[in-house]
PDB file of C-alpha atoms in Angstrom:
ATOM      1  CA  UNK A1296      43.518 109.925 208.952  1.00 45.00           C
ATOM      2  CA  UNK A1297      46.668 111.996 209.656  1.00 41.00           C
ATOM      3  CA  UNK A1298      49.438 111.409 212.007  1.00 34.00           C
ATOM      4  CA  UNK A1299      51.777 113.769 213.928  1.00 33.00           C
ATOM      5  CA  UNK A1300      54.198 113.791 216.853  1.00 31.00           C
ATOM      6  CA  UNK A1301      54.706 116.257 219.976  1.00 31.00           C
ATOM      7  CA  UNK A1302      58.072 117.342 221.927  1.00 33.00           C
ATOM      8  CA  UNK A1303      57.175 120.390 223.809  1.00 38.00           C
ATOM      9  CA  UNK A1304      55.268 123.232 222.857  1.00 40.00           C
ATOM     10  CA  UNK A1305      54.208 124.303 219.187  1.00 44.00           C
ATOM     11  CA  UNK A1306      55.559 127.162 216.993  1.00 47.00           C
ATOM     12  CA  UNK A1307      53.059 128.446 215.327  1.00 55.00           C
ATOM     13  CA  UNK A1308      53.208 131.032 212.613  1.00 56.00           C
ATOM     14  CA  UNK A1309      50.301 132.750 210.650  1.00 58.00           C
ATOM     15  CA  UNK A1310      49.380 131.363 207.017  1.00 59.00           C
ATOM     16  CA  UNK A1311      49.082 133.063 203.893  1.00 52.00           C
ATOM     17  CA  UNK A1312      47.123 132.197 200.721  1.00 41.00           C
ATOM     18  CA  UNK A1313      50.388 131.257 199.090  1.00 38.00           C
ATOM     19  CA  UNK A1314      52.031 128.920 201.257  1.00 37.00           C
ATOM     20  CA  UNK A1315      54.418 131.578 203.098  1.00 33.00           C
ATOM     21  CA  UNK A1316      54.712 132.001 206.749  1.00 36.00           C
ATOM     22  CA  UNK A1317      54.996 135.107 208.573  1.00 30.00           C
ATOM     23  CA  UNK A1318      58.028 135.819 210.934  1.00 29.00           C
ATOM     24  CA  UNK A1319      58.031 136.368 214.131  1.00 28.00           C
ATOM     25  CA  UNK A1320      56.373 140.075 214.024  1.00 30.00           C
ATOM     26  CA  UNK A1321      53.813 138.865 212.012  1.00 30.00           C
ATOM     27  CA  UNK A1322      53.321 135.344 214.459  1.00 31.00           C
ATOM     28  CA  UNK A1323      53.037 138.482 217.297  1.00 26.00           C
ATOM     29  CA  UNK A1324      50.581 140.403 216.206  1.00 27.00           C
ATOM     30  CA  UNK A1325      48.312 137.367 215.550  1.00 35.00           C
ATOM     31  CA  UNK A1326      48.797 136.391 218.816  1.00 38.00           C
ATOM     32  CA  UNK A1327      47.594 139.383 219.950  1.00 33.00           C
ATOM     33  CA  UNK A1328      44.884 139.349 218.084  1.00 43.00           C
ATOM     34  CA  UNK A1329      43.567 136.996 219.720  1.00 43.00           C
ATOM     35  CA  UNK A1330      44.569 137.992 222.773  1.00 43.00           C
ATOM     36  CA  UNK A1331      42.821 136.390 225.996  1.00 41.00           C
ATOM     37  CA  UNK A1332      39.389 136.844 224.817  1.00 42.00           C
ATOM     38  CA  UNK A1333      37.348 134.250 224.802  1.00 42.00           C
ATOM     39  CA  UNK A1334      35.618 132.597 222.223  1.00 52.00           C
ATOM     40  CA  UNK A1335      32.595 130.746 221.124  1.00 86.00           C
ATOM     41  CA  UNK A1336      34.892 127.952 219.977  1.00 97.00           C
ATOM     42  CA  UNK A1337      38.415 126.761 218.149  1.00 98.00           C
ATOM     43  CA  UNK A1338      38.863 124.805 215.665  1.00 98.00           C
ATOM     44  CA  UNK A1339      42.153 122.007 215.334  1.00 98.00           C
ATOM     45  CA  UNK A1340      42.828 120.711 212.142  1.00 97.00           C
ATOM     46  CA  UNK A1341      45.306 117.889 211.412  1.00 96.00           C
ATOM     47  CA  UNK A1342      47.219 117.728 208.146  1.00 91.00           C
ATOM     48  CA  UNK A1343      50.460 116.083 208.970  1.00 75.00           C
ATOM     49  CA  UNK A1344      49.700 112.629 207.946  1.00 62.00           C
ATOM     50  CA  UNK A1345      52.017 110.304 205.891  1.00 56.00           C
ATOM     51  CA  UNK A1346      49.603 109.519 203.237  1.00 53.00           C
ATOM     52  CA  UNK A1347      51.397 106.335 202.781  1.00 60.00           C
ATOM     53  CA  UNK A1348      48.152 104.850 200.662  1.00 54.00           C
ATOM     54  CA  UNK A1349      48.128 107.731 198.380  1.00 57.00           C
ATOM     55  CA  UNK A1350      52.084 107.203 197.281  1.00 53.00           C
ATOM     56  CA  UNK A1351      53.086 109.662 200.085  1.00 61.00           C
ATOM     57  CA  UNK A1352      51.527 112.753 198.519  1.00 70.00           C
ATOM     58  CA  UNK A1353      50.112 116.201 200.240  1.00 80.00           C
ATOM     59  CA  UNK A1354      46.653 114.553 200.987  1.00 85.00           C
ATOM     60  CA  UNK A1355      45.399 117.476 202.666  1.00 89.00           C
ATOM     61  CA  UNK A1356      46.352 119.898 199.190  1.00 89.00           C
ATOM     62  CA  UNK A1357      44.142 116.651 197.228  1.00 92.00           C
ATOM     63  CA  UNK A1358      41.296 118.719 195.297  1.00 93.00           C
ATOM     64  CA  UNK A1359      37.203 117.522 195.779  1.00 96.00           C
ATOM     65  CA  UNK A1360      34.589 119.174 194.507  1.00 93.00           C
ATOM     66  CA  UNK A1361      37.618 122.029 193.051  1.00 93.00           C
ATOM     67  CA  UNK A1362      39.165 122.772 196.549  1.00 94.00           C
ATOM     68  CA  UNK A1363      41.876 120.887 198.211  1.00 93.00           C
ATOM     69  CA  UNK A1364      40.504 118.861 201.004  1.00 94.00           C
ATOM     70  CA  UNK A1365      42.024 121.387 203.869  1.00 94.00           C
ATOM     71  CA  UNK A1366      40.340 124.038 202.661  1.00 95.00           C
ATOM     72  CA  UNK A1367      37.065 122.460 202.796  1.00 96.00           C
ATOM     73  CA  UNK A1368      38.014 121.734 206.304  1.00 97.00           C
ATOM     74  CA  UNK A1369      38.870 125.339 206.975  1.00 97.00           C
ATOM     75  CA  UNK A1370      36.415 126.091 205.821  1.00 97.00           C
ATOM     76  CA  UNK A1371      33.939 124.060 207.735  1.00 98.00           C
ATOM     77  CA  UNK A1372      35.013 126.111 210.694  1.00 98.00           C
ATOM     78  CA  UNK A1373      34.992 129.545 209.088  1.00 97.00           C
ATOM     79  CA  UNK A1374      33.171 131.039 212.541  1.00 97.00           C
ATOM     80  CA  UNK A1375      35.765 129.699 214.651  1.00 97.00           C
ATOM     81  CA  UNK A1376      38.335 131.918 216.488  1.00 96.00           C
ATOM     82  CA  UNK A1377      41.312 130.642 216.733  1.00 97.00           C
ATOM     83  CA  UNK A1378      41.541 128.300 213.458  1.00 98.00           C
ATOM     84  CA  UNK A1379      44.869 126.069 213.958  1.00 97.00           C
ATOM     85  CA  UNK A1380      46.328 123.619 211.242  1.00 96.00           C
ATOM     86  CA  UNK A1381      49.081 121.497 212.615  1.00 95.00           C
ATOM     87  CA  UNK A1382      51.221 120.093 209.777  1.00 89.00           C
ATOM     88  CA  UNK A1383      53.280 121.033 206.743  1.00 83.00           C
ATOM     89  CA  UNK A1384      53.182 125.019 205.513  1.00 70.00           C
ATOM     90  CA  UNK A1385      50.830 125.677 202.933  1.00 75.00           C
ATOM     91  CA  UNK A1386      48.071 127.577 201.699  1.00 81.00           C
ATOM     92  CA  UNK A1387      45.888 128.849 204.016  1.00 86.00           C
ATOM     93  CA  UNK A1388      43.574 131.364 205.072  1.00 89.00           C
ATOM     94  CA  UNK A1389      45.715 134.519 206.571  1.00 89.00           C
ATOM     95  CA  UNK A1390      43.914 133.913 210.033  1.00 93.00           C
ATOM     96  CA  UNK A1391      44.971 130.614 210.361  1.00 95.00           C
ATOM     97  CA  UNK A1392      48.050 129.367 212.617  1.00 95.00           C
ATOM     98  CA  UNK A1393      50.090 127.096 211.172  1.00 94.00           C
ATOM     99  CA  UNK A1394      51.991 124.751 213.402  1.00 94.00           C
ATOM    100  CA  UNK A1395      53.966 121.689 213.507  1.00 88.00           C
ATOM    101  CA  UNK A1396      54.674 119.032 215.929  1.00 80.00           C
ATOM    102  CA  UNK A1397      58.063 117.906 216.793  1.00 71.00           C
ATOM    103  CA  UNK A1398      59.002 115.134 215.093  1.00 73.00           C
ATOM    104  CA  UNK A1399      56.944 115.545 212.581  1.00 81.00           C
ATOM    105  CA  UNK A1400      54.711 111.824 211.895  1.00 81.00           C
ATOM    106  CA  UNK A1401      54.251 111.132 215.679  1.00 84.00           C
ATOM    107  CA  UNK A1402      50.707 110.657 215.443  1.00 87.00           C
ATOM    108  CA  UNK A1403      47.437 112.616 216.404  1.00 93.00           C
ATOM    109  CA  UNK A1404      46.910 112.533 219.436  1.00 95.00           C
ATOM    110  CA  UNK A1405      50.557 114.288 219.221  1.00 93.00           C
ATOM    111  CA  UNK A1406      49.175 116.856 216.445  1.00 95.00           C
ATOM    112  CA  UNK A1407      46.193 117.218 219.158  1.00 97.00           C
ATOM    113  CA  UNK A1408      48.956 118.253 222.057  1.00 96.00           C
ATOM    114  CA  UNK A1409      50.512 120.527 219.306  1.00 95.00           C
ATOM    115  CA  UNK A1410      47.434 122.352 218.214  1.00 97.00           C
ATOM    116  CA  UNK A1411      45.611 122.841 221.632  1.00 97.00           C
ATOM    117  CA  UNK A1412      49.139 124.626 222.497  1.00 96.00           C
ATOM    118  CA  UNK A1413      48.332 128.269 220.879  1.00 96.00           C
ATOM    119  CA  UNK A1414      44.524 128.559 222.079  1.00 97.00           C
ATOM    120  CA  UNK A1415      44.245 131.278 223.986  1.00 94.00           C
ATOM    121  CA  UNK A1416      43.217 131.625 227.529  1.00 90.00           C
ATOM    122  CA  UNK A1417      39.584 130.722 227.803  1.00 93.00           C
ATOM    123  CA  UNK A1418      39.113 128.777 225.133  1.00 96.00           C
ATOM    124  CA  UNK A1419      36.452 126.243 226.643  1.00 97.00           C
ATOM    125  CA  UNK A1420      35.927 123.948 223.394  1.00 98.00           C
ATOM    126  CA  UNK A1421      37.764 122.894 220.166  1.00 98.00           C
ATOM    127  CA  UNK A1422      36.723 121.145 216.866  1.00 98.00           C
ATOM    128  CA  UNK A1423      39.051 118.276 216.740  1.00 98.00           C
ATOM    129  CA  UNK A1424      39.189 117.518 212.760  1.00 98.00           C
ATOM    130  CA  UNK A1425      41.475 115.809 210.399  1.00 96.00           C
ATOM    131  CA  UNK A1426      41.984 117.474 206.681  1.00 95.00           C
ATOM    132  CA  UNK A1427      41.316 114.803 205.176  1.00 95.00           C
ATOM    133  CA  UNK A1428      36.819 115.124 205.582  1.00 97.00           C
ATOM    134  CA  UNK A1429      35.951 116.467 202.637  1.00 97.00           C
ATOM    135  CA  UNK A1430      32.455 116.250 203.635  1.00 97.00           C
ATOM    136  CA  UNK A1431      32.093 117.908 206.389  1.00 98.00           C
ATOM    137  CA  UNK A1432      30.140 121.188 206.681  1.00 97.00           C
ATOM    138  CA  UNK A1433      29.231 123.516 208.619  1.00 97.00           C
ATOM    139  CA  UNK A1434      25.811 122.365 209.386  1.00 96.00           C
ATOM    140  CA  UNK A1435      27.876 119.639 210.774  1.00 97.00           C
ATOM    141  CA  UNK A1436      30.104 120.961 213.143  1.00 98.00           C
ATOM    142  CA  UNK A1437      26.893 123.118 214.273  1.00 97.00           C
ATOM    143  CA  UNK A1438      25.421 119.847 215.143  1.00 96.00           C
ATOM    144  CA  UNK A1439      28.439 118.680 217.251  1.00 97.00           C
ATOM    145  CA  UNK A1440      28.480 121.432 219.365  1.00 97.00           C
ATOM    146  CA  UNK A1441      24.843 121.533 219.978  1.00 96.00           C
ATOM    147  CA  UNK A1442      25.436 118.347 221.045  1.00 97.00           C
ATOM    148  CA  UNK A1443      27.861 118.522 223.561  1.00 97.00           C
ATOM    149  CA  UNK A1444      25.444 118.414 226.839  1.00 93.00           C
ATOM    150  CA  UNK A1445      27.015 119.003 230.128  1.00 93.00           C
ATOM    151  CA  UNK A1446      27.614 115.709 230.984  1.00 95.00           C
ATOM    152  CA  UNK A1447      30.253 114.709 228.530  1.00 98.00           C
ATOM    153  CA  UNK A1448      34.127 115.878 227.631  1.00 98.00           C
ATOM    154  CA  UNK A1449      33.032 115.557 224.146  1.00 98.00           C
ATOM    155  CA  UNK A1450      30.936 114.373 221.275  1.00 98.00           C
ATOM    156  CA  UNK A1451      31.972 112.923 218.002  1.00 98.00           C
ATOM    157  CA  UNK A1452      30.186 111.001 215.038  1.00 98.00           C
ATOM    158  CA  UNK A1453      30.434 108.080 214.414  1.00 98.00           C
ATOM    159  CA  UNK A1454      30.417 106.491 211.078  1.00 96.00           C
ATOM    160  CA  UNK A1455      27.841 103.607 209.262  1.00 94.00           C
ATOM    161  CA  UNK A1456      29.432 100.512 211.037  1.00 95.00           C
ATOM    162  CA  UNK A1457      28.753 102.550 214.324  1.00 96.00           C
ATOM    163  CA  UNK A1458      33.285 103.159 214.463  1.00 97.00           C
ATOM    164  CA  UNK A1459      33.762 106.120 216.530  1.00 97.00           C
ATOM    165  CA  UNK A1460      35.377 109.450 214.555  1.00 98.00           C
ATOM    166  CA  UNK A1461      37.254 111.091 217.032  1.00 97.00           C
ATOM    167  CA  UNK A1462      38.477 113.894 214.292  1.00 98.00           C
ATOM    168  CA  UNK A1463      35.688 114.720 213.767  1.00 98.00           C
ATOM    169  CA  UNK A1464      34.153 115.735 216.660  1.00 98.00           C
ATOM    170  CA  UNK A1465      33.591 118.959 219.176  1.00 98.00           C
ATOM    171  CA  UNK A1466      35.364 118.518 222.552  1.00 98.00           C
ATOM    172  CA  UNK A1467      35.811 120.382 226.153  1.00 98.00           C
ATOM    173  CA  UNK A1468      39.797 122.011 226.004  1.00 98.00           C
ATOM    174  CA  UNK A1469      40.396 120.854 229.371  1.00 98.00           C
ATOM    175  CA  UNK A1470      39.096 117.942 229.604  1.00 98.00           C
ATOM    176  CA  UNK A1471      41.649 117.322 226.450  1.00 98.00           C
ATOM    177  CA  UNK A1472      44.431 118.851 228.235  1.00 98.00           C
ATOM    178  CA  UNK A1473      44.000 116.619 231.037  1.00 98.00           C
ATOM    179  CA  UNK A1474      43.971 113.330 229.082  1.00 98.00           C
ATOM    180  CA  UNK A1475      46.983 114.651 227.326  1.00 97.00           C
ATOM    181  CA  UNK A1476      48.995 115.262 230.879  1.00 97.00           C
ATOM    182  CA  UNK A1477      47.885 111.664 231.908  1.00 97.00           C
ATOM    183  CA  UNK A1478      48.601 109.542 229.064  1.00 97.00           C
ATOM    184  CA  UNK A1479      51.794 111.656 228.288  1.00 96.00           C
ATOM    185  CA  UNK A1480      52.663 110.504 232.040  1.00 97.00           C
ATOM    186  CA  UNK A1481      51.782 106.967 231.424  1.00 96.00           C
ATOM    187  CA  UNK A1482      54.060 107.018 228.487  1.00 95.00           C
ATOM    188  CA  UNK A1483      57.145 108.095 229.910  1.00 95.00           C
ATOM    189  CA  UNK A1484      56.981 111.771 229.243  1.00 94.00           C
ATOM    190  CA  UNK A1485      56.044 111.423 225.596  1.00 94.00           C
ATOM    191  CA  UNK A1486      53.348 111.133 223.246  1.00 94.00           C
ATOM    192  CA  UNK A1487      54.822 109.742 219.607  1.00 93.00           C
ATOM    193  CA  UNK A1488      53.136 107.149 218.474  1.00 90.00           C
ATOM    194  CA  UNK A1489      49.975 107.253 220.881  1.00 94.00           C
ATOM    195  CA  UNK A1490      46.609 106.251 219.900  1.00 95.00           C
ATOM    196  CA  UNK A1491      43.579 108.369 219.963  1.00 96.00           C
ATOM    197  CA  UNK A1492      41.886 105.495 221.820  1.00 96.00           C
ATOM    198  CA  UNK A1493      44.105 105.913 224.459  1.00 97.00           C
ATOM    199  CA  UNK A1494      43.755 109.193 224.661  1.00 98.00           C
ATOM    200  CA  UNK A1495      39.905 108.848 225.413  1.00 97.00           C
ATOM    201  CA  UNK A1496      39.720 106.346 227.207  1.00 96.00           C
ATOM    202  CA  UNK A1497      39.168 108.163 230.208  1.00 94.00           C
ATOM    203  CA  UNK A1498      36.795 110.577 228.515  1.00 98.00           C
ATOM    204  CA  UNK A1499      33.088 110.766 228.705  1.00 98.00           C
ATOM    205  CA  UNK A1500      31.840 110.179 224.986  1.00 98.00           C
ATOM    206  CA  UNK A1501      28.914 111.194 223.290  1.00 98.00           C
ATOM    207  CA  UNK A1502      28.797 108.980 220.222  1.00 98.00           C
ATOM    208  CA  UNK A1503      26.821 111.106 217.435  1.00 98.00           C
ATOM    209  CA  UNK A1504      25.209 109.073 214.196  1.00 97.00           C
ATOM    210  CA  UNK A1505      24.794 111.853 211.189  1.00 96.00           C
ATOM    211  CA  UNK A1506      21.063 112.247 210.928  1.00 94.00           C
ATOM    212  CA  UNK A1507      21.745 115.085 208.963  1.00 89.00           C
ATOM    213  CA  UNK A1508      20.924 116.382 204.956  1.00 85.00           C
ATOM    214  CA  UNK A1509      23.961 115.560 202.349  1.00 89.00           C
ATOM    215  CA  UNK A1510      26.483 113.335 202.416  1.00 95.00           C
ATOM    216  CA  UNK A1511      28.344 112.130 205.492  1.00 97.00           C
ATOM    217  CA  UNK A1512      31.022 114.443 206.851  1.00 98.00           C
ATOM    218  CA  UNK A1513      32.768 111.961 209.003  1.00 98.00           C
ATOM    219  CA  UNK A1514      33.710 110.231 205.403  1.00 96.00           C
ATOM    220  CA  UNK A1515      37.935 110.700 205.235  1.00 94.00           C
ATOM    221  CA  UNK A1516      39.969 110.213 202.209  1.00 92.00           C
ATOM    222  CA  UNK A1517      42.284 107.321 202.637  1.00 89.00           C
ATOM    223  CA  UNK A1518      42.822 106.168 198.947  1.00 91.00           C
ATOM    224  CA  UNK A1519      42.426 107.760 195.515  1.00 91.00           C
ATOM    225  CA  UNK A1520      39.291 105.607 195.434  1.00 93.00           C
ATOM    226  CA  UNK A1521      37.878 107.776 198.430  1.00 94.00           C
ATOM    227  CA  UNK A1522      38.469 110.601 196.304  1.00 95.00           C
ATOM    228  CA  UNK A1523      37.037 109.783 193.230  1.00 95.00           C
ATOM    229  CA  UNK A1524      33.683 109.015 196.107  1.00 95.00           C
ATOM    230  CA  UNK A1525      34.121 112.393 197.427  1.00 96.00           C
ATOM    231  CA  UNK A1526      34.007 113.745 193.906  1.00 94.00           C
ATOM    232  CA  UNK A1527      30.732 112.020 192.944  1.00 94.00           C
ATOM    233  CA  UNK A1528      28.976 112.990 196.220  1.00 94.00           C
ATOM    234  CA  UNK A1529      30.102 116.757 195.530  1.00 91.00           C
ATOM    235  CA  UNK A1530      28.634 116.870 191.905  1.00 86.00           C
TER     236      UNK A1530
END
């Protein structure tokens, strides 16, 4: 999946369907728009990964099924308010924030610091997803969040071998927050190159196996053989 880095907070600026950003009156009036109200959920995507076994190429921007990877993401999430992809500029819905963590490739639980940064106030859960599920639905993501009970910071699914997928999974903002203040403590005041595992490790876990119709979402592109699975699965 992707990676990412974090030094301070995020700059995020609104998308556009063709890959331009909007300046800072446009960033302000987004902002706005969201305001301080408070929403059924948010929705993190990472898309800032190297791709080193794809030969380095925009992963996310990959096509399945006739859409590029991110988009099925996005779309995935269509209901939720805000809708945040941390990595490179590029096409996007014109309600998404685009941001970017600084230096970029520091991994994701840096992109995760970056992209909880813009929620607004009262945001009490976030999809944690990576761009590169090309899978995943929104019956899916439904099923996360119905099954975050109150007795766990978050619930993710896990794949066939029973390997936790912690980008792809519904989890309690300040729960996340908190983790993110700990381990950025442990570390020395940074977060580049952390592990997801570490980041959790304190966290209550709901492991979730898909039970689900279709194929499975938590299945991520790594390798132009994933893709060419994704593409059969979508047919």
């Amino acid at each position: 999946m992707a990676g990412y880095g974090y030094a301070g907070p995020a700059t995020c600026r609104e998308g556009g369907r063709d890959g331009r950003v909007a300046g800072p009156g446009g960033r302000t009036a987004r902002r706005r728009g969201y305001g301080d109200r408070v929403t059924a959920y948010a929705a993190v995507v990472l898309a800032g990964g190297a791709a080193r076994r794809m030969g380095g190429r925009d992963k996310p921007g990959v096509p399945v099924g006739g859409l590029p990877m991110r988009e099925r993401v996005l779309a995935a999430v269509a209901d939720a308010a805000p809708r945040v992809l941390v990595g490179p500029a590029g096409p996007v819905p014109d309600d998404v924030l685009v941001t970017r963590e600084q230096p970029p490739g520091g991994g994701p639980v840096a992109a995760t610091a970056a992209g909880l940064a813009p929620l607004p106030t009262g945001t009490t859960t976030v999809a944690l997803l990576a761009a590169d599920l090309p899978l995943l639905t929104g019956e899916a993501v439904a099923t996360l969040r119905a099954a975050l009970d109150a007795d766990a910071d978050g619930v993710c699914l896990v794949d066939d071998r029973a390997r936790r997928q912690p980008l792809c999974g519904v989890w309690r903002v300040a729960a996340l927050r908190t983790a993110l203040d700990r381990l950025t403590a442990r570390r020395g005041g940074t977060l580049d190159g952390a592990s997801m595992r570490e980041l959790l490790a304190e966290l209550t876990v709901r492991e979730l196996p898909w039970t689900g119709s279709g194929p499975p979402p938590w299945f991520d592109c790594d390798t132009d053989s994933d893709v060419r699975r994704a593409e059969e699965w979508t047919r």
